[in-house]
Short mmCIF file of C-alpha atoms in Angstrom, two decimals:
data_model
loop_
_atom_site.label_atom_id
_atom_site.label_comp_id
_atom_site.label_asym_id
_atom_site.label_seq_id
_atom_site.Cartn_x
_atom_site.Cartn_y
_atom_site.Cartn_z
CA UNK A 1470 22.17 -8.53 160.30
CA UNK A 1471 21.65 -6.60 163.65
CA UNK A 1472 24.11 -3.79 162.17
CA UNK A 1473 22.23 -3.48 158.59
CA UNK A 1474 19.42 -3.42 160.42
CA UNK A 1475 20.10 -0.65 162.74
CA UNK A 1476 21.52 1.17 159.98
CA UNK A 1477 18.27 0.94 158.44
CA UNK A 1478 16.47 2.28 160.82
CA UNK A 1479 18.70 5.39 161.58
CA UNK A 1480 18.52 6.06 158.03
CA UNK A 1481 14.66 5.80 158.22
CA UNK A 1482 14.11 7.78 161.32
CA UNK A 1483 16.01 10.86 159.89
CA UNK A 1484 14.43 10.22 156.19
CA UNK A 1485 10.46 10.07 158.40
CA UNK A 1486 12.12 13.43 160.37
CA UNK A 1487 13.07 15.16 157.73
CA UNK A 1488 9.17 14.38 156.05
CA UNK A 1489 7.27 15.29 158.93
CA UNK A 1490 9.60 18.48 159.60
CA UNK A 1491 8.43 19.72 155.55
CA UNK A 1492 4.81 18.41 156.16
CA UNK A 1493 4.55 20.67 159.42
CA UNK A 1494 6.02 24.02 157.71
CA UNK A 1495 4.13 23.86 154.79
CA UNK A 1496 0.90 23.59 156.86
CA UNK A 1497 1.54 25.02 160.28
CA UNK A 1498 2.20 28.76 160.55
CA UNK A 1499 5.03 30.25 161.76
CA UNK A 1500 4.52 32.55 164.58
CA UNK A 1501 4.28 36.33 163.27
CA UNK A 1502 4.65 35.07 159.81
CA UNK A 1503 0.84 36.50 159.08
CA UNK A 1504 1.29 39.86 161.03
CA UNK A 1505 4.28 40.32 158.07
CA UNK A 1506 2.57 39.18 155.47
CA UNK A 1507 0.23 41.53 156.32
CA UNK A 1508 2.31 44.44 157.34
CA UNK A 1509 4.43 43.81 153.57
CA UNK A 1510 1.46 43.70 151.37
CA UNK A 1511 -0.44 46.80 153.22
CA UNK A 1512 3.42 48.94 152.97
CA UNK A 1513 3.11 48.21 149.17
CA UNK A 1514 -0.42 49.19 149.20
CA UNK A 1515 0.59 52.15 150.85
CA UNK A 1516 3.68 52.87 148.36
CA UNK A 1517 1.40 52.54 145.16
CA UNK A 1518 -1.49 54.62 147.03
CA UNK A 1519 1.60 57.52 146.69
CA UNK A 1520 2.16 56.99 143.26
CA UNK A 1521 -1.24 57.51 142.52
CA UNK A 1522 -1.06 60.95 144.57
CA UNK A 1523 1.66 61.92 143.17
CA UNK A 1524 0.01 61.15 139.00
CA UNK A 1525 -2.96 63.58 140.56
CA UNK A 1526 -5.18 60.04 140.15
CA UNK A 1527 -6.88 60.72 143.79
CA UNK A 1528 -9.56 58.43 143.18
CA UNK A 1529 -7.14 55.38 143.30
CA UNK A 1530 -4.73 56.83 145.47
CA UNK A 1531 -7.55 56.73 147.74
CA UNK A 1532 -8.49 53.12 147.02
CA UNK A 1533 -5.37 51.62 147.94
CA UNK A 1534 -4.87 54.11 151.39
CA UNK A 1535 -7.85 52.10 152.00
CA UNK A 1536 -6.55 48.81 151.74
CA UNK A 1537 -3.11 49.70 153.30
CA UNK A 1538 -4.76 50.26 155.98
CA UNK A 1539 -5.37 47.15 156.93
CA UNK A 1540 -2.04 47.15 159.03
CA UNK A 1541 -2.51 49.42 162.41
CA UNK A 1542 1.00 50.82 162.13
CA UNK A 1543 0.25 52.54 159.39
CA UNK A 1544 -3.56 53.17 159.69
CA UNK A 1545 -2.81 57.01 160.83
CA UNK A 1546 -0.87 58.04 157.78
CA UNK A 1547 -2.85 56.03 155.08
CA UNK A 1548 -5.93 57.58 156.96
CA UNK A 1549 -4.63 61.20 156.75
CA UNK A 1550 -3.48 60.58 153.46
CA UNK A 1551 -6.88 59.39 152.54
CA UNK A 1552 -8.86 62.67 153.76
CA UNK A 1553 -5.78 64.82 151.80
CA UNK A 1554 -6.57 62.92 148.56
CA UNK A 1555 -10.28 63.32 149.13
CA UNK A 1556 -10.01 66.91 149.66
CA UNK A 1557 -7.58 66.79 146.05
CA UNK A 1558 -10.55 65.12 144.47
CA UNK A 1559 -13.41 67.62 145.84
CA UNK A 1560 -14.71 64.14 147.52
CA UNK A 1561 -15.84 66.89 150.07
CA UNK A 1562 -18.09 64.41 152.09
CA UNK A 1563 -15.29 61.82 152.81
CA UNK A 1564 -12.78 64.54 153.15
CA UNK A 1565 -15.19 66.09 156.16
CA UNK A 1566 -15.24 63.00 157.70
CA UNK A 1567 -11.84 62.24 157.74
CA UNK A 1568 -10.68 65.80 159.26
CA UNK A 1569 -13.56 65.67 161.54
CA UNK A 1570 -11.87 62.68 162.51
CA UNK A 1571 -8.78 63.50 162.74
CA UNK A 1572 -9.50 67.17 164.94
CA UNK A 1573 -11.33 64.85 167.01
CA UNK A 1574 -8.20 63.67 168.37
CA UNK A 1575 -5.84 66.43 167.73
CA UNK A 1576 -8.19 69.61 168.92
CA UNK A 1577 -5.58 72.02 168.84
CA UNK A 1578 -4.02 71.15 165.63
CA UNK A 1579 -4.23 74.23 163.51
CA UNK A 1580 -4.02 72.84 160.39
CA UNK A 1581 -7.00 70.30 160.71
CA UNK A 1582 -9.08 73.04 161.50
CA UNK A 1583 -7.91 74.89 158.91
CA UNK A 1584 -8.04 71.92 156.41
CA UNK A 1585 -11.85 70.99 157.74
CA UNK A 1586 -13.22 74.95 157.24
CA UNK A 1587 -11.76 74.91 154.18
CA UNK A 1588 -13.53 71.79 153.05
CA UNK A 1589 -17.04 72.77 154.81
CA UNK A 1590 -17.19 76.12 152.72
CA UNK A 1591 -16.47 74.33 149.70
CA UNK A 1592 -18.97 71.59 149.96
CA UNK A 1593 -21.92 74.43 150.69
CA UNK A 1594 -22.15 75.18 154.00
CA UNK A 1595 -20.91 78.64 154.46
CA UNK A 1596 -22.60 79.44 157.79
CA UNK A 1597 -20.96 77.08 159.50
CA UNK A 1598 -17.53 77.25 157.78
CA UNK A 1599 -17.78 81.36 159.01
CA UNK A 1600 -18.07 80.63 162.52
CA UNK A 1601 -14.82 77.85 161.87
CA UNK A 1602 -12.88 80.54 159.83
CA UNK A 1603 -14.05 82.85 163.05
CA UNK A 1604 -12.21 81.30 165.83
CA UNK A 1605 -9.22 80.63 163.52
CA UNK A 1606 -8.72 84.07 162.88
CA UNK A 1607 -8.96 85.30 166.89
CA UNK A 1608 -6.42 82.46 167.46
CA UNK A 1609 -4.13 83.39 164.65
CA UNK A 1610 -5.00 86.94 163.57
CA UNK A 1611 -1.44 87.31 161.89
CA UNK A 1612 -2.55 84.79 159.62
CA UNK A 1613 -2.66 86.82 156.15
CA UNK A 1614 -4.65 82.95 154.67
CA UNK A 1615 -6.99 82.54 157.25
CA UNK A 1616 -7.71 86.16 156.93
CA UNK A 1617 -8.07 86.74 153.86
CA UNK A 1618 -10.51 83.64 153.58
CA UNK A 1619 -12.55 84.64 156.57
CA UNK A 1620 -13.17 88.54 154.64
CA UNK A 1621 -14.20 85.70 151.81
CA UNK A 1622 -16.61 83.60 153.49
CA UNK A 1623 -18.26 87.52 154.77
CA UNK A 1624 -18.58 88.46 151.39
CA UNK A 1625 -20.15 85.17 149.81
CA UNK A 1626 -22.78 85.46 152.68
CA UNK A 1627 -23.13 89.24 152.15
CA UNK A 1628 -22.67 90.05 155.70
CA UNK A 1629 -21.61 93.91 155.10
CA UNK A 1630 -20.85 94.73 158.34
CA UNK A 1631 -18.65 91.94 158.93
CA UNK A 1632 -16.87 92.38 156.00
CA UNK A 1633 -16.33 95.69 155.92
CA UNK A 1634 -14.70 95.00 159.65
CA UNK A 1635 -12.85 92.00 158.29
CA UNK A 1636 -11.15 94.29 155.27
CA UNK A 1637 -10.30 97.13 157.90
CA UNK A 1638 -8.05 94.23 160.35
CA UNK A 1639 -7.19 92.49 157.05
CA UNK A 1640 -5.49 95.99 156.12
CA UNK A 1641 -4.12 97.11 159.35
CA UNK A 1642 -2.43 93.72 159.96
CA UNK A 1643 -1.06 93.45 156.62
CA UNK A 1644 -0.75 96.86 155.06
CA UNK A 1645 2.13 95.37 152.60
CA UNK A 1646 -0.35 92.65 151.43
CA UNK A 1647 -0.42 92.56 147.83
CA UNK A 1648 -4.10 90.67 148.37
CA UNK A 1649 -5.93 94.23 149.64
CA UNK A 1650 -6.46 95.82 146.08
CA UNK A 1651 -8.02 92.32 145.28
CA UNK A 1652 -9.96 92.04 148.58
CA UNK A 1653 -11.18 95.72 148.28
CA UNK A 1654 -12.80 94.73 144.45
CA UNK A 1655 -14.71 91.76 145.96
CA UNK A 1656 -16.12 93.68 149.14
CA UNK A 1657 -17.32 96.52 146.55
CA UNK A 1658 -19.66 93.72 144.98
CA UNK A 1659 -21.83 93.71 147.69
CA UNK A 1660 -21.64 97.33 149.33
CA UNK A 1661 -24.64 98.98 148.28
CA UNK A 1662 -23.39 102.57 145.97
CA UNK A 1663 -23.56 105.25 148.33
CA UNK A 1664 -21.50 103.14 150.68
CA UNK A 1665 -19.13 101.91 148.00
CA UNK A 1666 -18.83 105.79 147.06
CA UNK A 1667 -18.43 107.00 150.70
CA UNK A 1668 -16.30 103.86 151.72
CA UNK A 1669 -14.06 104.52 148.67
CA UNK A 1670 -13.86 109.27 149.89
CA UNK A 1671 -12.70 107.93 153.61
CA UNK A 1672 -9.70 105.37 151.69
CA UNK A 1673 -8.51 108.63 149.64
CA UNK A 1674 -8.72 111.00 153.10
#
C-alpha cells in the first residue's frame, strides 16, 4: 500500500509541477519578452512605412514612421524618414520641424541645412530661407545647386543687386553650366530695361 501510495504521489507532484509551470508562463512575463514584442511589431511598422514611400503614398508612409517609432533603436531613422516623406508630401510645417530637429543635433551636416532652406523657401518664407541659402553658398561656393538656388531665392525677392552679383559668381564658377542661359532669362525679369539692355552690351563685349 505504502509503494502505490508513493507512486501516487510522485505521479501527482510532477502532474501539480507540470500545471503550475503552464499557469506561471501563460501569466508571468518572460524577461525581455515585451522589449521584442515591441522592437518586432515597430521593425514591421517601419518595413510597411517603406512601402508606402516607395508607392509615393507619403501620407501613410508617414503614419506608420510614426508608430515604428515607438522602439528607440530605430526612432532616428523612422524620424528622418518621417521629415523626408513630409518634405515628399509638401507637409512643409512638419517637414521644418523635423530638419530643425535634426540640424539641431547635427550642426554641421550639410545636407540638413540644405534640406531645411529648401523647405523654408517653399513654405513662404523667403527672407529667411536667403540668409540660409547665404551661408551655404560661402561654405560651399563650388556648389553649382546651392548656387543656382541662392541666384533663385535673389530673384523671387527682387533683390537686383544681389542677383546680379549672384549670376556673375554663378558664371565664373561654372562657366560650362548648362543652367546660365536659363539663370540669365529669370534675372532679366526683374532688371529694369536700360539695365537689361546695358547688362546684356557688357555680356557681348
Amino acid at each position: 500500500m505504502r509503494i502505490i501510495m508513493n507512486k501516487f504521489s510522485a505521479i501527482f507532484f510532477i502532474s501539480a509541477v507540470a500545471f503550475l509551470f503552464s499557469s506561471c508562463t501563460s501569466s508571468i512575463s518572460i524577461p525581455g519578452e515585451k522589449n521584442r514584442v515591441v522592437e518586432n511589431l515597430a521593425a514591421e511598422y517601419y518595413n510597411i512605412a517603406d512601402a508606402y514611400l516607395d508607392q509615393k503614398n507619403y501620407k501613410k508612409a508617414m503614419e506608420y514612421y510614426d508608430l515604428a517609432m515607438t522602439d528607440e533603436s530605430i526612432y532616428n531613422q523612422a524620424f528622418y524618414k518621417k521629415g523626408y516623406a513630409a518634405a515628399l508630401a509638401k507637409d512643409w510645417a512638419v517637414a521644418e520641424n523635423i530638419y530643425r530637429e535634426l540640424l539641431s543635433q547635427d550642426s554641421k551636416n550639410t545636407n540638413f541645412a540644405t534640406a531645411l532652406a529648401y523647405i523654408v523657401a517653399q513654405s513662404g518664407n523667403l527672407q529667411e530661407a536667403s540668409i540660409m541659402y547665404e551661408n551655404l553658398v560661402k561654405e560651399n561656393p563650388y556648389d553649382e545647386a546651392l548656387a543656382k538656388d541662392n541666384l533663385l531665392i535673389y530673384i523671387s525677392l527682387k533683390e537686383v543687386d544681389s542677383a546680379i552679383l549672384a549670376m556673375e559668381n554663378f558664371k565664373l564658377n561654372f562657366p560650362n553650366s548648362k543652367e546660365i542661359t536659363t539663370l540669365k532669362k529669370e534675372l532679366e525679369t526683374i532688371i529694369p530695361k536700360d539695365e537689361n539692355s546695358q547688362e546684356a552690351t557688357t555680356d557681348k563685349a
